[in-house]
């Protein structure tokens, strides 16, 4: 064999660049390599950049500054699989930086990243592409881009990937995406729930946790709950609760169950399979506060449905909630209280908590935690609503004091709920008295001044419920509660305005309170409200009428009507008709005005001032007043002479006291009157006439001494009318005969019978003008008028009828007309079976045929014919 000759290597072609190995220690140099056309250099540069980015956030920021992101985005679509893989890995890491995210959105690379999720790509590419999307999906704009580029479907497909990292990244991205309702709807269309449920069986807790969080969001939709139920998802969730080793997943599992229990079919299913009982036992026996809290929240959510409440009650959920109330965790106490609030809609639960639960809730009102107090107050509010037994139980548990203390809480919800409980309790008189003894009106002062409309509404409702007694109203006024209450009438909130009107209506139950409310402007505000179609309500109208009933002068001027229940008292004056919104001046201002051409103001006042004149003057004025009126009372005596066995002129009646207890002062003057009639001589009678003329120009009380208190002018003639009517009419047994006699008496005092054809000749205007001139005022006491027409006589009839208890109304008509209406029983008319016939309405004739009663069948026609 010959010796082998070594073959020499062929030299490289002259046009080929010799290989060059470079070792770079600068990131900037490697970034420049990203623009190289060589695949091997691109792959190695990407690999180096990936390792550099892994080292920390500062390196990611450095790469961004060096401009590495833009050339890297081009490599996502590179033909070489290794280059494409390495570039995807870099973006998986870089996308956690907020500035990189912003730049990626601007470069619109989402479509390129989603393309890496294709089934034919490597698992590594799936892992880092899904990681990039998970990082990007944390921001809303990126969510929209992922959804619009169809990223949801490949992500759902990757939930079945064998690689746990891919599963984790995919479910994390899906969890971020389903925060938007459009994505949740698409999840249902893509039937993603079975794949998500499969993740609950994973051996990696983070994957299970993300799957539960995702289910917790998507089961807020009814369709998703149905899909989860059909996929046997409830069994998986209950198994997680039963597995102690998975206690880190119990809270999220309970959140999903809470959503599912809102669905009635799911509730029935879990109850039939015994899952509901397991859930309650789990909540009761758990020692982890957060688990107990979430279990209570699950019960609360489900208990909003009536059928669910029924199922819960059958499973004795109340016992579980009582146990949770005694937890040391404030969060659990709050959740349990809220669950009791929801369950209190069930009557059986309300009854159960009457014996157990209410005492514990009262104790929670004393907690230092404001949220605990608020939740406890809410539960008590719901338990005591329409349930007197529970309201009593709250009082027996010494709940009034802590409830009133809660009114000063820093949380508006606690204040509103406490006010609601007190309102519910105040419906019972015994409890209301007890509440009032705890200075509730003072405690309600700050809630009335709250800026929260719910607090305002509940506080005013509490005032309406507790101010039913005079003492409570006085306490409210003394504590300064009327001012904020009246101010709330101006509220733009309908409920606040309605409840404030209700409270004002209750407070206007006595004259002093009504006067104070009017002084504060309540009447004006209510009038303004009632003029608005959108703002008025039944309570505002009732409150306005209630205030008007304590200010009859204003009521008659505005409405032109006083009912039989509106009793005219001393100080009433008829100003005439005024338009809505027009102010009615006080009587004092009207009295101090100079006479003018306006309509005379009629005054009813039988009450003298407290300033006593000299005795001689008092005696003479009394004698004169009575002596002047005796002769004119003959018609009254004639009218009643044959109707009663004891007439006015009989000696026995002259010696007796007045029948009505209101006129005892007048009865003392009767003795003097009798003496005047028997022994008065001519000289004395002339003297009386002179003093009588002086009496026609009375001095207003307090005139000439502005420092003294002002009193309305005294009307001695009207005082005599009251006395005579009381003596003459009260003995008459028939109401009808009393009305007829009173009508004749009024007509006699006002100028007698006036035929219709002579009405224009009746010179009453001149008489009124003379009185205005004599009195130097537009205000004329009704007793001074001796020539009166319709509206003078109707007012006098109403004033006298009210003094002796004859029920009649006063109605103002047009053109100076006014009349009285009375109701009488028609004994001949048959009524309903077992009852009396309805009364008939009659108009009292005081002008043309005094004492006549005209039956009002067709009101307009009868009134037109009469007037």
PDB file of C-alpha atoms in Angstrom, residues 533-785:
ATOM      1  CA  UNK A 533     -98.138  70.365  40.282  1.00  0.00           C
ATOM      2  CA  UNK A 534     -94.867  68.434  40.456  1.00  0.00           C
ATOM      3  CA  UNK A 535     -93.850  69.315  44.031  1.00  0.00           C
ATOM      4  CA  UNK A 536     -97.094  69.131  45.967  1.00  0.00           C
ATOM      5  CA  UNK A 537     -98.232  65.961  47.717  1.00  0.00           C
ATOM      6  CA  UNK A 538    -101.053  64.814  49.971  1.00  0.00           C
ATOM      7  CA  UNK A 539     -99.068  65.624  53.105  1.00  0.00           C
ATOM      8  CA  UNK A 540     -98.169  69.141  51.973  1.00  0.00           C
ATOM      9  CA  UNK A 541    -101.853  69.836  51.358  1.00  0.00           C
ATOM     10  CA  UNK A 542    -102.824  68.317  54.718  1.00  0.00           C
ATOM     11  CA  UNK A 543    -100.115  70.285  56.562  1.00  0.00           C
ATOM     12  CA  UNK A 544    -101.197  73.499  54.868  1.00  0.00           C
ATOM     13  CA  UNK A 545    -104.817  72.908  55.855  1.00  0.00           C
ATOM     14  CA  UNK A 546    -103.771  72.013  59.395  1.00  0.00           C
ATOM     15  CA  UNK A 547    -101.882  75.284  59.736  1.00  0.00           C
ATOM     16  CA  UNK A 548    -104.795  77.154  58.202  1.00  0.00           C
ATOM     17  CA  UNK A 549    -107.129  75.541  60.734  1.00  0.00           C
ATOM     18  CA  UNK A 550    -105.106  77.278  63.409  1.00  0.00           C
ATOM     19  CA  UNK A 551    -105.209  80.540  61.438  1.00  0.00           C
ATOM     20  CA  UNK A 552    -108.839  80.737  60.424  1.00  0.00           C
ATOM     21  CA  UNK A 553    -108.586  84.367  59.375  1.00  0.00           C
ATOM     22  CA  UNK A 554    -106.092  83.438  56.672  1.00  0.00           C
ATOM     23  CA  UNK A 555    -108.016  80.292  55.752  1.00  0.00           C
ATOM     24  CA  UNK A 556    -111.246  82.183  55.202  1.00  0.00           C
ATOM     25  CA  UNK A 557    -109.482  84.872  53.199  1.00  0.00           C
ATOM     26  CA  UNK A 558    -107.750  82.334  50.965  1.00  0.00           C
ATOM     27  CA  UNK A 559    -110.321  79.585  50.605  1.00  0.00           C
ATOM     28  CA  UNK A 560    -113.563  81.421  51.339  1.00  0.00           C
ATOM     29  CA  UNK A 561    -114.775  78.504  53.436  1.00  0.00           C
ATOM     30  CA  UNK A 562    -114.879  77.519  57.100  1.00  0.00           C
ATOM     31  CA  UNK A 563    -116.274  74.115  57.992  1.00  0.00           C
ATOM     32  CA  UNK A 564    -118.330  73.274  61.052  1.00  0.00           C
ATOM     33  CA  UNK A 565    -115.130  72.015  62.710  1.00  0.00           C
ATOM     34  CA  UNK A 566    -113.432  75.404  62.218  1.00  0.00           C
ATOM     35  CA  UNK A 567    -114.485  77.144  65.413  1.00  0.00           C
ATOM     36  CA  UNK A 568    -114.208  80.928  65.221  1.00  0.00           C
ATOM     37  CA  UNK A 569    -112.488  82.279  68.325  1.00  0.00           C
ATOM     38  CA  UNK A 570    -111.631  85.678  69.678  1.00  0.00           C
ATOM     39  CA  UNK A 571    -109.300  87.620  67.413  1.00  0.00           C
ATOM     40  CA  UNK A 572    -110.752  86.251  64.156  1.00  0.00           C
ATOM     41  CA  UNK A 573    -111.028  88.843  61.410  1.00  0.00           C
ATOM     42  CA  UNK A 574    -112.461  88.766  57.913  1.00  0.00           C
ATOM     43  CA  UNK A 575    -110.174  90.744  55.619  1.00  0.00           C
ATOM     44  CA  UNK A 576    -111.969  89.673  52.475  1.00  0.00           C
ATOM     45  CA  UNK A 577    -110.783  87.515  49.606  1.00  0.00           C
ATOM     46  CA  UNK A 578    -107.042  87.434  48.871  1.00  0.00           C
ATOM     47  CA  UNK A 579    -105.285  85.740  45.973  1.00  0.00           C
ATOM     48  CA  UNK A 580    -102.900  82.775  46.477  1.00  0.00           C
ATOM     49  CA  UNK A 581     -99.426  84.009  47.339  1.00  0.00           C
ATOM     50  CA  UNK A 582    -100.706  87.299  48.786  1.00  0.00           C
ATOM     51  CA  UNK A 583     -99.615  88.087  52.344  1.00  0.00           C
ATOM     52  CA  UNK A 584    -102.323  88.699  54.931  1.00  0.00           C
ATOM     53  CA  UNK A 585    -101.272  91.488  57.295  1.00  0.00           C
ATOM     54  CA  UNK A 586    -101.501  90.836  61.044  1.00  0.00           C
ATOM     55  CA  UNK A 587    -104.498  92.284  62.872  1.00  0.00           C
ATOM     56  CA  UNK A 588    -102.306  94.743  64.764  1.00  0.00           C
ATOM     57  CA  UNK A 589    -100.995  96.281  61.534  1.00  0.00           C
ATOM     58  CA  UNK A 590    -104.496  96.508  60.130  1.00  0.00           C
ATOM     59  CA  UNK A 591    -105.810  98.182  63.285  1.00  0.00           C
ATOM     60  CA  UNK A 592    -103.106 100.825  63.199  1.00  0.00           C
ATOM     61  CA  UNK A 593    -103.824 101.767  59.570  1.00  0.00           C
ATOM     62  CA  UNK A 594    -105.732 104.914  58.755  1.00  0.00           C
ATOM     63  CA  UNK A 595    -109.288 104.519  57.329  1.00  0.00           C
ATOM     64  CA  UNK A 596    -109.390 104.142  53.554  1.00  0.00           C
ATOM     65  CA  UNK A 597    -111.750 103.240  50.746  1.00  0.00           C
ATOM     66  CA  UNK A 598    -111.044  99.532  50.985  1.00  0.00           C
ATOM     67  CA  UNK A 599    -113.523  96.988  52.292  1.00  0.00           C
ATOM     68  CA  UNK A 600    -114.047  97.106  56.074  1.00  0.00           C
ATOM     69  CA  UNK A 601    -112.325  94.370  58.060  1.00  0.00           C
ATOM     70  CA  UNK A 602    -114.730  92.538  60.374  1.00  0.00           C
ATOM     71  CA  UNK A 603    -113.425  91.550  63.817  1.00  0.00           C
ATOM     72  CA  UNK A 604    -114.790  88.964  66.230  1.00  0.00           C
ATOM     73  CA  UNK A 605    -113.504  89.525  69.767  1.00  0.00           C
ATOM     74  CA  UNK A 606    -115.313  89.101  73.069  1.00  0.00           C
ATOM     75  CA  UNK A 607    -112.121  89.108  75.092  1.00  0.00           C
ATOM     76  CA  UNK A 608    -111.118  92.308  76.848  1.00  0.00           C
ATOM     77  CA  UNK A 609    -107.522  93.350  77.484  1.00  0.00           C
ATOM     78  CA  UNK A 610    -105.791  92.452  80.713  1.00  0.00           C
ATOM     79  CA  UNK A 611    -105.379  96.169  81.499  1.00  0.00           C
ATOM     80  CA  UNK A 612    -108.243  96.864  83.906  1.00  0.00           C
ATOM     81  CA  UNK A 613    -109.852 100.329  83.753  1.00  0.00           C
ATOM     82  CA  UNK A 614    -111.135 102.065  86.879  1.00  0.00           C
ATOM     83  CA  UNK A 615    -113.959 100.139  88.572  1.00  0.00           C
ATOM     84  CA  UNK A 616    -116.594 102.837  87.991  1.00  0.00           C
ATOM     85  CA  UNK A 617    -115.901 102.916  84.277  1.00  0.00           C
ATOM     86  CA  UNK A 618    -115.997  99.119  84.065  1.00  0.00           C
ATOM     87  CA  UNK A 619    -119.311  98.939  85.873  1.00  0.00           C
ATOM     88  CA  UNK A 620    -120.882 101.658  83.780  1.00  0.00           C
ATOM     89  CA  UNK A 621    -119.654 100.283  80.480  1.00  0.00           C
ATOM     90  CA  UNK A 622    -120.941  96.843  81.358  1.00  0.00           C
ATOM     91  CA  UNK A 623    -124.316  98.208  82.382  1.00  0.00           C
ATOM     92  CA  UNK A 624    -124.524 100.411  79.340  1.00  0.00           C
ATOM     93  CA  UNK A 625    -123.605  97.609  76.964  1.00  0.00           C
ATOM     94  CA  UNK A 626    -126.145  95.234  78.343  1.00  0.00           C
ATOM     95  CA  UNK A 627    -128.841  97.910  78.807  1.00  0.00           C
ATOM     96  CA  UNK A 628    -128.509  98.968  75.191  1.00  0.00           C
ATOM     97  CA  UNK A 629    -128.908  95.450  73.905  1.00  0.00           C
ATOM     98  CA  UNK A 630    -131.845  94.249  76.021  1.00  0.00           C
ATOM     99  CA  UNK A 631    -134.568  96.018  74.083  1.00  0.00           C
ATOM    100  CA  UNK A 632    -133.279  94.632  70.802  1.00  0.00           C
ATOM    101  CA  UNK A 633    -133.409  91.059  72.023  1.00  0.00           C
ATOM    102  CA  UNK A 634    -137.190  90.999  71.986  1.00  0.00           C
ATOM    103  CA  UNK A 635    -137.310  89.096  68.699  1.00  0.00           C
ATOM    104  CA  UNK A 636    -135.126  86.332  70.151  1.00  0.00           C
ATOM    105  CA  UNK A 637    -137.401  86.008  73.171  1.00  0.00           C
ATOM    106  CA  UNK A 638    -140.452  85.959  70.954  1.00  0.00           C
ATOM    107  CA  UNK A 639    -138.930  83.280  68.748  1.00  0.00           C
ATOM    108  CA  UNK A 640    -138.184  80.987  71.681  1.00  0.00           C
ATOM    109  CA  UNK A 641    -141.119  81.867  73.930  1.00  0.00           C
ATOM    110  CA  UNK A 642    -143.340  79.017  72.778  1.00  0.00           C
ATOM    111  CA  UNK A 643    -140.527  76.545  72.150  1.00  0.00           C
ATOM    112  CA  UNK A 644    -139.328  76.172  75.729  1.00  0.00           C
ATOM    113  CA  UNK A 645    -141.046  76.142  79.063  1.00  0.00           C
ATOM    114  CA  UNK A 646    -138.419  78.387  80.635  1.00  0.00           C
ATOM    115  CA  UNK A 647    -138.179  81.606  78.552  1.00  0.00           C
ATOM    116  CA  UNK A 648    -135.665  84.387  78.778  1.00  0.00           C
ATOM    117  CA  UNK A 649    -138.030  86.645  80.587  1.00  0.00           C
ATOM    118  CA  UNK A 650    -138.933  84.177  83.365  1.00  0.00           C
ATOM    119  CA  UNK A 651    -137.667  85.068  86.860  1.00  0.00           C
ATOM    120  CA  UNK A 652    -136.118  81.654  87.381  1.00  0.00           C
ATOM    121  CA  UNK A 653    -133.971  81.940  84.268  1.00  0.00           C
ATOM    122  CA  UNK A 654    -132.894  85.492  85.040  1.00  0.00           C
ATOM    123  CA  UNK A 655    -131.485  84.339  88.349  1.00  0.00           C
ATOM    124  CA  UNK A 656    -129.740  81.245  87.001  1.00  0.00           C
ATOM    125  CA  UNK A 657    -126.151  81.010  85.686  1.00  0.00           C
ATOM    126  CA  UNK A 658    -125.548  80.751  81.909  1.00  0.00           C
ATOM    127  CA  UNK A 659    -125.885  77.220  80.560  1.00  0.00           C
ATOM    128  CA  UNK A 660    -122.553  77.443  78.777  1.00  0.00           C
ATOM    129  CA  UNK A 661    -119.548  77.522  81.078  1.00  0.00           C
ATOM    130  CA  UNK A 662    -117.827  79.981  78.738  1.00  0.00           C
ATOM    131  CA  UNK A 663    -119.711  83.078  79.871  1.00  0.00           C
ATOM    132  CA  UNK A 664    -119.531  83.135  83.655  1.00  0.00           C
ATOM    133  CA  UNK A 665    -118.145  86.677  83.562  1.00  0.00           C
ATOM    134  CA  UNK A 666    -121.155  87.861  81.672  1.00  0.00           C
ATOM    135  CA  UNK A 667    -123.569  86.311  84.146  1.00  0.00           C
ATOM    136  CA  UNK A 668    -122.272  88.636  86.865  1.00  0.00           C
ATOM    137  CA  UNK A 669    -123.368  91.603  84.814  1.00  0.00           C
ATOM    138  CA  UNK A 670    -126.862  90.173  84.495  1.00  0.00           C
ATOM    139  CA  UNK A 671    -127.680  91.211  88.057  1.00  0.00           C
ATOM    140  CA  UNK A 672    -126.665  94.780  87.294  1.00  0.00           C
ATOM    141  CA  UNK A 673    -128.727  94.628  84.107  1.00  0.00           C
ATOM    142  CA  UNK A 674    -131.801  93.599  86.092  1.00  0.00           C
ATOM    143  CA  UNK A 675    -131.241  96.439  88.538  1.00  0.00           C
ATOM    144  CA  UNK A 676    -130.952  98.964  85.726  1.00  0.00           C
ATOM    145  CA  UNK A 677    -134.236  97.831  84.263  1.00  0.00           C
ATOM    146  CA  UNK A 678    -136.060  98.197  87.598  1.00  0.00           C
ATOM    147  CA  UNK A 679    -134.755 101.387  89.151  1.00  0.00           C
ATOM    148  CA  UNK A 680    -133.190 103.549  86.529  1.00  0.00           C
ATOM    149  CA  UNK A 681    -134.605 107.099  86.311  1.00  0.00           C
ATOM    150  CA  UNK A 682    -134.719 109.547  83.430  1.00  0.00           C
ATOM    151  CA  UNK A 683    -131.559 111.392  84.417  1.00  0.00           C
ATOM    152  CA  UNK A 684    -129.650 108.226  84.788  1.00  0.00           C
ATOM    153  CA  UNK A 685    -130.904 107.034  81.400  1.00  0.00           C
ATOM    154  CA  UNK A 686    -129.708 110.263  79.761  1.00  0.00           C
ATOM    155  CA  UNK A 687    -126.314 109.815  81.389  1.00  0.00           C
ATOM    156  CA  UNK A 688    -126.229 106.281  80.091  1.00  0.00           C
ATOM    157  CA  UNK A 689    -126.952 107.504  76.563  1.00  0.00           C
ATOM    158  CA  UNK A 690    -124.047 109.951  76.726  1.00  0.00           C
ATOM    159  CA  UNK A 691    -121.676 107.233  77.883  1.00  0.00           C
ATOM    160  CA  UNK A 692    -123.122 104.941  75.286  1.00  0.00           C
ATOM    161  CA  UNK A 693    -122.075 107.375  72.574  1.00  0.00           C
ATOM    162  CA  UNK A 694    -118.592 107.495  74.028  1.00  0.00           C
ATOM    163  CA  UNK A 695    -118.486 103.703  73.889  1.00  0.00           C
ATOM    164  CA  UNK A 696    -118.995 103.791  70.112  1.00  0.00           C
ATOM    165  CA  UNK A 697    -115.428 105.118  69.763  1.00  0.00           C
ATOM    166  CA  UNK A 698    -113.381 102.612  71.805  1.00  0.00           C
ATOM    167  CA  UNK A 699    -109.687 103.059  72.388  1.00  0.00           C
ATOM    168  CA  UNK A 700    -107.452 100.315  71.058  1.00  0.00           C
ATOM    169  CA  UNK A 701    -105.780  98.577  73.952  1.00  0.00           C
ATOM    170  CA  UNK A 702    -102.350  99.992  74.467  1.00  0.00           C
ATOM    171  CA  UNK A 703    -102.990 103.148  72.407  1.00  0.00           C
ATOM    172  CA  UNK A 704    -100.751 106.005  73.474  1.00  0.00           C
ATOM    173  CA  UNK A 705     -98.397 103.659  75.302  1.00  0.00           C
ATOM    174  CA  UNK A 706     -96.335 101.755  72.709  1.00  0.00           C
ATOM    175  CA  UNK A 707     -94.283 100.102  75.429  1.00  0.00           C
ATOM    176  CA  UNK A 708     -97.307  98.138  76.622  1.00  0.00           C
ATOM    177  CA  UNK A 709     -98.519  94.923  74.999  1.00  0.00           C
ATOM    178  CA  UNK A 710    -101.039  95.408  72.191  1.00  0.00           C
ATOM    179  CA  UNK A 711    -104.515  93.902  72.454  1.00  0.00           C
ATOM    180  CA  UNK A 712    -107.239  93.715  69.789  1.00  0.00           C
ATOM    181  CA  UNK A 713    -110.230  96.054  70.330  1.00  0.00           C
ATOM    182  CA  UNK A 714    -112.834  94.696  72.702  1.00  0.00           C
ATOM    183  CA  UNK A 715    -116.380  94.212  71.379  1.00  0.00           C
ATOM    184  CA  UNK A 716    -118.853  94.583  74.292  1.00  0.00           C
ATOM    185  CA  UNK A 717    -121.883  94.304  72.001  1.00  0.00           C
ATOM    186  CA  UNK A 718    -120.777  90.932  70.685  1.00  0.00           C
ATOM    187  CA  UNK A 719    -120.148  89.905  74.275  1.00  0.00           C
ATOM    188  CA  UNK A 720    -123.805  90.685  75.020  1.00  0.00           C
ATOM    189  CA  UNK A 721    -124.907  88.742  71.954  1.00  0.00           C
ATOM    190  CA  UNK A 722    -123.066  85.684  73.198  1.00  0.00           C
ATOM    191  CA  UNK A 723    -124.659  85.977  76.613  1.00  0.00           C
ATOM    192  CA  UNK A 724    -128.177  86.415  75.291  1.00  0.00           C
ATOM    193  CA  UNK A 725    -127.865  83.609  72.755  1.00  0.00           C
ATOM    194  CA  UNK A 726    -126.445  81.279  75.370  1.00  0.00           C
ATOM    195  CA  UNK A 727    -129.300  82.039  77.788  1.00  0.00           C
ATOM    196  CA  UNK A 728    -132.032  81.800  75.187  1.00  0.00           C
ATOM    197  CA  UNK A 729    -131.065  79.033  72.790  1.00  0.00           C
ATOM    198  CA  UNK A 730    -129.342  76.363  74.828  1.00  0.00           C
ATOM    199  CA  UNK A 731    -132.565  75.333  76.610  1.00  0.00           C
ATOM    200  CA  UNK A 732    -134.156  74.578  73.230  1.00  0.00           C
ATOM    201  CA  UNK A 733    -133.909  70.858  72.542  1.00  0.00           C
ATOM    202  CA  UNK A 734    -134.365  70.921  68.757  1.00  0.00           C
ATOM    203  CA  UNK A 735    -131.301  71.824  66.704  1.00  0.00           C
ATOM    204  CA  UNK A 736    -133.507  73.029  63.890  1.00  0.00           C
ATOM    205  CA  UNK A 737    -135.407  75.365  66.204  1.00  0.00           C
ATOM    206  CA  UNK A 738    -132.116  76.637  67.636  1.00  0.00           C
ATOM    207  CA  UNK A 739    -130.918  77.453  64.109  1.00  0.00           C
ATOM    208  CA  UNK A 740    -134.146  79.225  63.216  1.00  0.00           C
ATOM    209  CA  UNK A 741    -134.120  81.263  66.424  1.00  0.00           C
ATOM    210  CA  UNK A 742    -130.459  82.203  65.992  1.00  0.00           C
ATOM    211  CA  UNK A 743    -131.081  83.278  62.401  1.00  0.00           C
ATOM    212  CA  UNK A 744    -133.909  85.591  63.489  1.00  0.00           C
ATOM    213  CA  UNK A 745    -131.737  86.993  66.267  1.00  0.00           C
ATOM    214  CA  UNK A 746    -128.852  87.734  63.870  1.00  0.00           C
ATOM    215  CA  UNK A 747    -131.201  89.357  61.365  1.00  0.00           C
ATOM    216  CA  UNK A 748    -132.715  91.525  64.125  1.00  0.00           C
ATOM    217  CA  UNK A 749    -129.262  92.728  65.191  1.00  0.00           C
ATOM    218  CA  UNK A 750    -128.207  93.458  61.601  1.00  0.00           C
ATOM    219  CA  UNK A 751    -131.177  95.580  60.484  1.00  0.00           C
ATOM    220  CA  UNK A 752    -134.048  93.110  60.321  1.00  0.00           C
ATOM    221  CA  UNK A 753    -135.730  91.487  57.348  1.00  0.00           C
ATOM    222  CA  UNK A 754    -134.804  92.916  53.945  1.00  0.00           C
ATOM    223  CA  UNK A 755    -137.162  92.084  51.055  1.00  0.00           C
ATOM    224  CA  UNK A 756    -135.421  91.212  47.830  1.00  0.00           C
ATOM    225  CA  UNK A 757    -136.901  94.162  45.975  1.00  0.00           C
ATOM    226  CA  UNK A 758    -135.781  96.546  48.721  1.00  0.00           C
ATOM    227  CA  UNK A 759    -132.210  95.275  48.929  1.00  0.00           C
ATOM    228  CA  UNK A 760    -130.817  98.131  46.863  1.00  0.00           C
ATOM    229  CA  UNK A 761    -132.448 100.633  49.221  1.00  0.00           C
ATOM    230  CA  UNK A 762    -130.777  99.151  52.306  1.00  0.00           C
ATOM    231  CA  UNK A 763    -128.107 101.776  53.101  1.00  0.00           C
ATOM    232  CA  UNK A 764    -125.585  99.558  54.833  1.00  0.00           C
ATOM    233  CA  UNK A 765    -122.594 101.149  53.072  1.00  0.00           C
ATOM    234  CA  UNK A 766    -123.213 104.514  54.702  1.00  0.00           C
ATOM    235  CA  UNK A 767    -123.483 102.850  58.093  1.00  0.00           C
ATOM    236  CA  UNK A 768    -120.159 101.058  57.617  1.00  0.00           C
ATOM    237  CA  UNK A 769    -118.482 104.277  56.478  1.00  0.00           C
ATOM    238  CA  UNK A 770    -119.738 106.067  59.580  1.00  0.00           C
ATOM    239  CA  UNK A 771    -118.343 103.319  61.786  1.00  0.00           C
ATOM    240  CA  UNK A 772    -114.937 103.526  60.066  1.00  0.00           C
ATOM    241  CA  UNK A 773    -114.946 107.283  60.633  1.00  0.00           C
ATOM    242  CA  UNK A 774    -115.984 106.977  64.298  1.00  0.00           C
ATOM    243  CA  UNK A 775    -113.464 104.228  65.048  1.00  0.00           C
ATOM    244  CA  UNK A 776    -110.754 105.875  62.911  1.00  0.00           C
ATOM    245  CA  UNK A 777    -109.910 102.448  61.557  1.00  0.00           C
ATOM    246  CA  UNK A 778    -110.808  99.955  58.842  1.00  0.00           C
ATOM    247  CA  UNK A 779    -111.270  97.294  61.511  1.00  0.00           C
ATOM    248  CA  UNK A 780    -114.852  97.147  62.785  1.00  0.00           C
ATOM    249  CA  UNK A 781    -115.918  94.806  65.590  1.00  0.00           C
ATOM    250  CA  UNK A 782    -118.886  92.759  64.386  1.00  0.00           C
ATOM    251  CA  UNK A 783    -121.043  93.862  67.304  1.00  0.00           C
ATOM    252  CA  UNK A 784    -120.857  97.499  66.192  1.00  0.00           C
ATOM    253  CA  UNK A 785    -122.593  96.774  62.908  1.00  0.00           C
TER     254      UNK A 785
END
